[in-house]
mmCIF file of C-alpha atoms in Angstrom:
data_model
loop_
_atom_site.group_PDB
_atom_site.id
_atom_site.type_symbol
_atom_site.label_atom_id
_atom_site.label_comp_id
_atom_site.label_asym_id
_atom_site.label_seq_id
_atom_site.Cartn_x
_atom_site.Cartn_y
_atom_site.Cartn_z
ATOM 1 C CA MET A 6 0.000 0.000 0.000
ATOM 2 C CA ARG A 7 1.216 3.488 -0.901
ATOM 3 C CA ALA A 8 0.899 6.389 1.544
ATOM 4 C CA VAL A 9 1.566 10.058 0.793
ATOM 5 C CA ILE A 10 2.307 12.340 3.761
ATOM 6 C CA LEU A 11 1.961 16.056 2.976
ATOM 7 C CA SER A 12 4.011 18.092 5.459
ATOM 8 C CA GLY A 13 3.570 21.807 6.065
ATOM 9 C CA SER A 14 6.160 24.134 4.560
ATOM 10 C CA GLY A 15 6.217 27.521 2.861
ATOM 11 C CA ARG A 16 2.825 29.154 3.237
ATOM 12 C CA TYR A 17 1.538 26.023 5.019
ATOM 13 C CA ALA A 18 4.151 26.308 7.794
ATOM 14 C CA ASP A 19 3.679 28.390 10.926
ATOM 15 C CA ALA A 20 5.573 29.709 13.919
ATOM 16 C CA TRP A 21 4.303 27.052 16.355
ATOM 17 C CA HIS A 22 4.707 23.647 14.725
ATOM 18 C CA ASP A 23 7.758 21.692 13.581
ATOM 19 C CA PHE A 24 5.985 19.878 10.773
ATOM 20 C CA ALA A 25 9.137 18.183 9.484
ATOM 21 C CA HIS A 26 9.660 16.573 12.909
ATOM 22 C CA THR A 27 6.072 15.471 13.447
ATOM 23 C CA SER A 28 5.751 14.258 9.851
ATOM 24 C CA ALA A 29 8.817 12.065 10.417
ATOM 25 C CA ALA A 30 7.144 10.602 13.501
ATOM 26 C CA LEU A 31 3.967 9.991 11.523
ATOM 27 C CA ALA A 32 5.966 8.369 8.733
ATOM 28 C CA GLY A 33 7.303 5.825 11.213
ATOM 29 C CA ILE A 34 3.811 4.982 12.457
ATOM 30 C CA VAL A 35 2.400 4.736 8.925
ATOM 31 C CA ALA A 36 5.291 2.553 7.752
ATOM 32 C CA GLY A 37 4.776 0.319 10.783
ATOM 33 C CA ALA A 38 1.190 -0.182 9.638
ATOM 34 C CA GLY A 39 2.433 -1.690 6.383
ATOM 35 C CA TYR A 40 2.493 1.278 4.023
ATOM 36 C CA ARG A 41 5.206 2.367 1.613
ATOM 37 C CA VAL A 42 5.595 5.995 2.681
ATOM 38 C CA GLU A 43 6.358 9.063 0.589
ATOM 39 C CA VAL A 44 6.765 12.416 2.384
ATOM 40 C CA SER A 45 6.363 15.669 0.456
ATOM 41 C CA ASP A 46 6.403 19.299 1.569
ATOM 42 C CA ASP A 47 4.561 20.386 -1.594
ATOM 43 C CA LEU A 48 0.924 20.227 -0.530
ATOM 44 C CA LEU A 49 -0.728 21.312 -3.755
ATOM 45 C CA GLY A 50 1.677 19.401 -5.967
ATOM 46 C CA GLY A 51 1.301 16.316 -3.789
ATOM 47 C CA LEU A 52 -2.475 16.393 -4.107
ATOM 48 C CA ALA A 53 -2.257 16.851 -7.866
ATOM 49 C CA ALA A 54 0.008 13.800 -8.074
ATOM 50 C CA LEU A 55 -1.870 11.488 -5.681
ATOM 51 C CA GLY A 56 -2.537 9.022 -8.457
ATOM 52 C CA ASP A 57 -3.205 5.559 -7.046
ATOM 53 C CA ALA A 58 -2.198 6.348 -3.446
ATOM 54 C CA ASP A 59 -4.068 4.268 -0.874
ATOM 55 C CA LEU A 60 -3.599 6.738 1.991
ATOM 56 C CA LEU A 61 -3.275 10.513 2.254
ATOM 57 C CA VAL A 62 -1.881 11.983 5.490
ATOM 58 C CA VAL A 63 -2.024 15.765 5.936
ATOM 59 C CA ASN A 64 0.108 17.474 8.593
ATOM 60 C CA ALA A 65 0.195 21.178 7.769
ATOM 61 C CA GLY A 66 -0.875 24.597 8.993
ATOM 62 C CA ASN A 67 -2.922 27.686 8.253
ATOM 63 C CA PRO A 68 -1.502 29.862 5.459
ATOM 64 C CA GLU A 69 -2.824 32.917 7.318
ATOM 65 C CA ALA A 70 -0.819 32.130 10.477
ATOM 66 C CA PRO A 71 2.500 33.801 11.374
ATOM 67 C CA LEU A 72 5.457 32.174 9.640
ATOM 68 C CA PRO A 73 8.500 30.718 11.416
ATOM 69 C CA GLU A 74 11.125 33.292 12.393
ATOM 70 C CA GLY A 75 13.437 34.065 9.493
ATOM 71 C CA ALA A 76 11.169 32.552 6.872
ATOM 72 C CA GLY A 77 10.919 34.518 3.673
ATOM 73 C CA GLU A 78 7.649 35.479 2.039
ATOM 74 C CA PRO A 79 6.320 32.268 0.479
ATOM 75 C CA ALA A 80 5.116 32.165 -3.093
ATOM 76 C CA GLN A 81 1.367 32.290 -3.569
ATOM 77 C CA PRO A 82 -0.212 29.387 -5.439
ATOM 78 C CA THR A 83 -1.310 29.930 -9.012
ATOM 79 C CA GLU A 84 -4.812 29.226 -10.238
ATOM 80 C CA HIS A 85 -3.417 26.290 -12.190
ATOM 81 C CA GLU A 86 -1.774 24.785 -9.074
ATOM 82 C CA ILE A 87 -4.990 25.119 -7.074
ATOM 83 C CA ALA A 88 -7.092 23.638 -9.871
ATOM 84 C CA ALA A 89 -4.709 20.682 -10.310
ATOM 85 C CA ALA A 90 -4.692 19.994 -6.559
ATOM 86 C CA ALA A 91 -8.487 20.190 -6.397
ATOM 87 C CA ALA A 92 -8.791 17.765 -9.305
ATOM 88 C CA GLY A 93 -6.328 15.318 -7.740
ATOM 89 C CA LEU A 94 -8.153 15.365 -4.413
ATOM 90 C CA GLU A 95 -11.567 15.011 -6.033
ATOM 91 C CA ALA A 96 -10.429 12.053 -8.131
ATOM 92 C CA ALA A 97 -8.943 10.298 -5.089
ATOM 93 C CA LEU A 98 -12.048 10.829 -2.974
ATOM 94 C CA ASP A 99 -14.278 9.633 -5.812
ATOM 95 C CA ARG A 100 -12.377 6.365 -6.369
ATOM 96 C CA GLY A 101 -11.844 5.705 -2.647
ATOM 97 C CA ILE A 102 -8.883 6.671 -0.467
ATOM 98 C CA GLY A 103 -8.083 6.721 3.222
ATOM 99 C CA VAL A 104 -7.418 10.204 4.619
ATOM 100 C CA LEU A 105 -5.754 10.945 7.961
ATOM 101 C CA ALA A 106 -5.538 14.627 8.869
ATOM 102 C CA VAL A 107 -3.855 15.686 12.103
ATOM 103 C CA HIS A 108 -3.778 18.679 14.428
ATOM 104 C CA ALA A 109 -3.338 21.989 12.549
ATOM 105 C CA SER A 110 -4.615 20.404 9.340
ATOM 106 C CA ALA A 111 -8.065 21.492 10.489
ATOM 107 C CA SER A 112 -6.983 24.958 9.301
ATOM 108 C CA THR A 113 -4.947 24.134 6.202
ATOM 109 C CA LEU A 114 -5.748 24.250 2.462
ATOM 110 C CA PRO A 115 -8.487 26.916 2.622
ATOM 111 C CA GLU A 116 -8.184 27.118 -1.189
ATOM 112 C CA LEU A 117 -9.743 23.651 -1.409
ATOM 113 C CA PRO A 118 -13.254 23.604 0.096
ATOM 114 C CA ASP A 119 -13.510 19.879 -0.647
ATOM 115 C CA PHE A 120 -10.701 19.224 1.824
ATOM 116 C CA GLY A 121 -12.525 20.945 4.680
ATOM 117 C CA HIS A 122 -15.751 19.196 3.716
ATOM 118 C CA ALA A 123 -13.999 15.833 3.765
ATOM 119 C CA LEU A 124 -12.677 16.478 7.291
ATOM 120 C CA GLY A 125 -16.120 17.338 8.635
ATOM 121 C CA GLY A 126 -14.764 20.100 10.861
ATOM 122 C CA ARG A 127 -12.526 23.160 10.750
ATOM 123 C CA TRP A 128 -10.531 25.497 12.969
ATOM 124 C CA ILE A 129 -12.250 28.907 12.849
ATOM 125 C CA GLU A 130 -10.120 31.905 13.766
ATOM 126 C CA GLY A 131 -11.592 33.800 16.717
ATOM 127 C CA ILE A 132 -13.876 30.906 17.673
ATOM 128 C CA SER A 133 -11.683 27.826 17.948
ATOM 129 C CA TRP A 134 -9.044 27.801 20.671
ATOM 130 C CA HIS A 135 -6.908 25.592 22.889
ATOM 131 C CA PRO A 136 -5.616 25.644 26.468
ATOM 132 C CA ALA A 137 -1.861 25.840 26.965
ATOM 133 C CA ILE A 138 0.007 22.714 25.927
ATOM 134 C CA GLY A 139 0.393 20.289 28.802
ATOM 135 C CA SER A 140 -0.917 17.063 30.242
ATOM 136 C CA ALA A 141 -4.086 16.199 28.326
ATOM 137 C CA ARG A 142 -6.595 13.547 29.352
ATOM 138 C CA VAL A 143 -8.042 11.826 26.303
ATOM 139 C CA HIS A 144 -11.426 10.160 26.786
ATOM 140 C CA ILE A 145 -12.310 7.301 24.439
ATOM 141 C CA VAL A 146 -15.990 7.482 23.461
ATOM 142 C CA GLY A 147 -18.513 6.003 21.076
ATOM 143 C CA THR A 148 -18.833 2.617 19.454
ATOM 144 C CA HIS A 149 -16.669 3.024 16.365
ATOM 145 C CA VAL A 150 -14.504 -0.015 15.592
ATOM 146 C CA ILE A 151 -11.355 2.115 15.999
ATOM 147 C CA ALA A 152 -12.280 2.712 19.659
ATOM 148 C CA GLU A 153 -12.923 -0.937 20.522
ATOM 149 C CA GLY A 154 -10.728 -2.067 23.402
ATOM 150 C CA LEU A 155 -9.022 1.309 23.862
ATOM 151 C CA SER A 156 -8.956 3.047 27.258
ATOM 152 C CA ASP A 157 -8.653 6.687 28.296
ATOM 153 C CA PHE A 158 -5.070 7.927 28.349
ATOM 154 C CA THR A 159 -2.942 10.955 29.152
ATOM 155 C CA VAL A 160 -0.617 12.639 26.653
ATOM 156 C CA THR A 161 1.390 15.876 26.519
ATOM 157 C CA ASP A 162 -0.326 17.866 23.790
ATOM 158 C CA GLU A 163 -2.572 20.742 22.819
ATOM 159 C CA ARG A 164 -6.316 20.203 23.128
ATOM 160 C CA TYR A 165 -8.139 21.864 20.258
ATOM 161 C CA SER A 166 -11.522 23.181 21.324
ATOM 162 C CA GLY A 167 -14.430 24.880 19.602
ATOM 163 C CA LEU A 168 -13.818 23.409 16.168
ATOM 164 C CA ARG A 169 -16.713 24.042 13.793
ATOM 165 C CA LEU A 170 -18.299 20.759 12.775
ATOM 166 C CA ASP A 171 -19.908 20.823 9.349
ATOM 167 C CA GLY A 172 -20.427 17.147 8.624
ATOM 168 C CA VAL A 173 -21.636 13.915 10.198
ATOM 169 C CA ILE A 174 -18.853 12.524 12.389
ATOM 170 C CA GLU A 175 -18.409 9.458 14.584
ATOM 171 C CA GLN A 176 -16.535 10.509 17.691
ATOM 172 C CA ILE A 177 -13.666 8.321 18.870
ATOM 173 C CA ALA A 178 -12.063 10.562 21.506
ATOM 174 C CA GLU A 179 -12.768 13.823 23.268
ATOM 175 C CA HIS A 180 -11.390 16.014 26.045
ATOM 176 C CA GLU A 181 -12.958 18.117 28.776
ATOM 177 C CA GLU A 182 -12.270 21.802 29.368
ATOM 178 C CA ASP A 183 -14.258 24.174 31.617
ATOM 179 C CA GLY A 184 -16.890 21.505 32.159
ATOM 180 C CA MET A 185 -17.494 20.958 28.437
ATOM 181 C CA ARG A 186 -16.535 18.010 26.245
ATOM 182 C CA HIS A 187 -14.833 18.721 22.906
ATOM 183 C CA PRO A 188 -14.225 16.215 20.081
ATOM 184 C CA LEU A 189 -10.553 15.314 19.557
ATOM 185 C CA VAL A 190 -10.623 12.359 17.179
ATOM 186 C CA TRP A 191 -13.387 11.366 14.795
ATOM 187 C CA ALA A 192 -14.056 9.217 11.747
ATOM 188 C CA ARG A 193 -16.391 9.568 8.801
ATOM 189 C CA GLU A 194 -17.185 7.942 5.489
ATOM 190 C CA LEU A 195 -17.500 10.069 2.387
ATOM 191 C CA GLY A 196 -18.692 8.161 -0.647
ATOM 192 C CA HIS A 197 -16.063 5.539 -1.396
ATOM 193 C CA SER A 198 -13.538 7.130 0.997
ATOM 194 C CA ARG A 199 -12.829 7.043 4.702
ATOM 195 C CA VAL A 200 -11.520 9.947 6.781
ATOM 196 C CA VAL A 201 -10.065 10.250 10.287
ATOM 197 C CA TYR A 202 -9.261 13.589 11.872
ATOM 198 C CA ASP A 203 -6.965 13.579 14.922
ATOM 199 C CA ALA A 204 -6.682 16.955 16.656
ATOM 200 C CA LEU A 205 -3.693 15.735 18.665
ATOM 201 C CA GLY A 206 -0.109 15.925 17.400
ATOM 202 C CA HIS A 207 1.311 19.346 18.304
ATOM 203 C CA ASP A 208 4.847 17.998 18.634
ATOM 204 C CA SER A 209 6.735 14.711 18.825
ATOM 205 C CA ARG A 210 5.803 14.161 22.486
ATOM 206 C CA SER A 211 2.310 13.329 21.283
ATOM 207 C CA TYR A 212 3.666 10.522 19.127
ATOM 208 C CA ASP A 213 5.853 9.241 21.967
ATOM 209 C CA SER A 214 2.616 8.124 23.650
ATOM 210 C CA VAL A 215 2.097 4.382 23.297
ATOM 211 C CA GLU A 216 -1.660 4.855 23.590
ATOM 212 C CA HIS A 217 -1.790 7.568 20.933
ATOM 213 C CA ARG A 218 0.254 5.428 18.552
ATOM 214 C CA GLU A 219 -2.117 2.501 19.162
ATOM 215 C CA LEU A 220 -5.102 4.712 18.360
ATOM 216 C CA LEU A 221 -3.430 5.822 15.126
ATOM 217 C CA THR A 222 -2.513 2.253 14.192
ATOM 218 C CA ARG A 223 -6.150 1.243 14.572
ATOM 219 C CA ALA A 224 -7.226 4.253 12.519
ATOM 220 C CA LEU A 225 -4.780 3.341 9.762
ATOM 221 C CA ASP A 226 -6.137 -0.194 9.632
ATOM 222 C CA TRP A 227 -9.695 1.135 9.250
ATOM 223 C CA LEU A 228 -8.596 3.656 6.624
ATOM 224 C CA SER A 229 -6.957 0.896 4.581
ATOM 225 C CA ARG A 230 -10.332 -0.742 3.951
ATOM 226 C CA VAL A 231 -11.590 1.283 0.994
ATOM 227 C CA PRO A 232 -13.779 1.564 -0.987
ATOM 228 C CA ALA A 233 -15.856 1.991 2.153
ATOM 229 C CA ALA A 234 -17.921 -1.123 2.832
ATOM 230 C CA THR A 235 -21.016 0.900 3.669
ATOM 231 C CA PHE A 236 -21.030 2.813 0.385
ATOM 232 C CA ASP A 237 -24.284 2.316 -1.513
ATOM 233 C CA ALA A 238 -23.599 2.345 -5.245
ATOM 234 C CA SER A 239 -27.306 2.664 -6.016
#
C-alpha cells in the first residue's frame, strides 16, 4: 500500500509547529502499519500527483498564520496549481482513499473547500481555541470499531476546542475543558472514501505516547479498507 504524507512548509508552515519533525514521527507509524511511505512538503503538488495512493496523510498549517522566524515570504499558489490539486483530491475521494488529517490540518488548504468538507470540521479563527500545551486527558468514546478495546489515556499535547463541525462525524475521543466536552478524534465515510481527523499531534511528544500510537494504528487499519464497505452504489 502506498501512503503520501503532505508536510507543512512555505505558506503552510507556521511559527508554532515543527511539521518536518512530526511528519517524520507519523511516517514511522504509517510505515509500521504496512504502508510504503512518501513524504512531500509540496501540498498542492502532492495532491495533484496522488494518483493511485491508498492513503493521504495531511500534517500542515494555516496559510494565514505567522510564519517561522526568518522565513521569507512564500510564493502564492497559481490558479493552475490550485485547480490541479483540487482535481487530484476530487479524483482520489471519488475512487476511494483513506485520509488521515492531524492537528493543525483542520486549518490548512483553505483554497480547497472539498478538503474541509472531507474532514467534517474546521478550525475557525476567533472561535476555535486551545488551552496551553500540557498534560491532556483523552477520553475514548462512542462505538466506532477504531475505539474498541481502547482506554482513556494521558498525553502531553494541545487540546483543540471549539472546532466548527460541518459534517456527520463518529466521535472516537474527546477532552474536557471548563466543564465541556470537545471532540478530539473522529471518523467519517465520504462516498467511497474514509476519513479520520486527529486533533492531537502538536509535537513529537504526542507521538511518543504508546496509547496515541495505538489509536493511530487502529485508525490506519480502518482507513486501509476502501472503498468503504457501507457505500451504496445505487
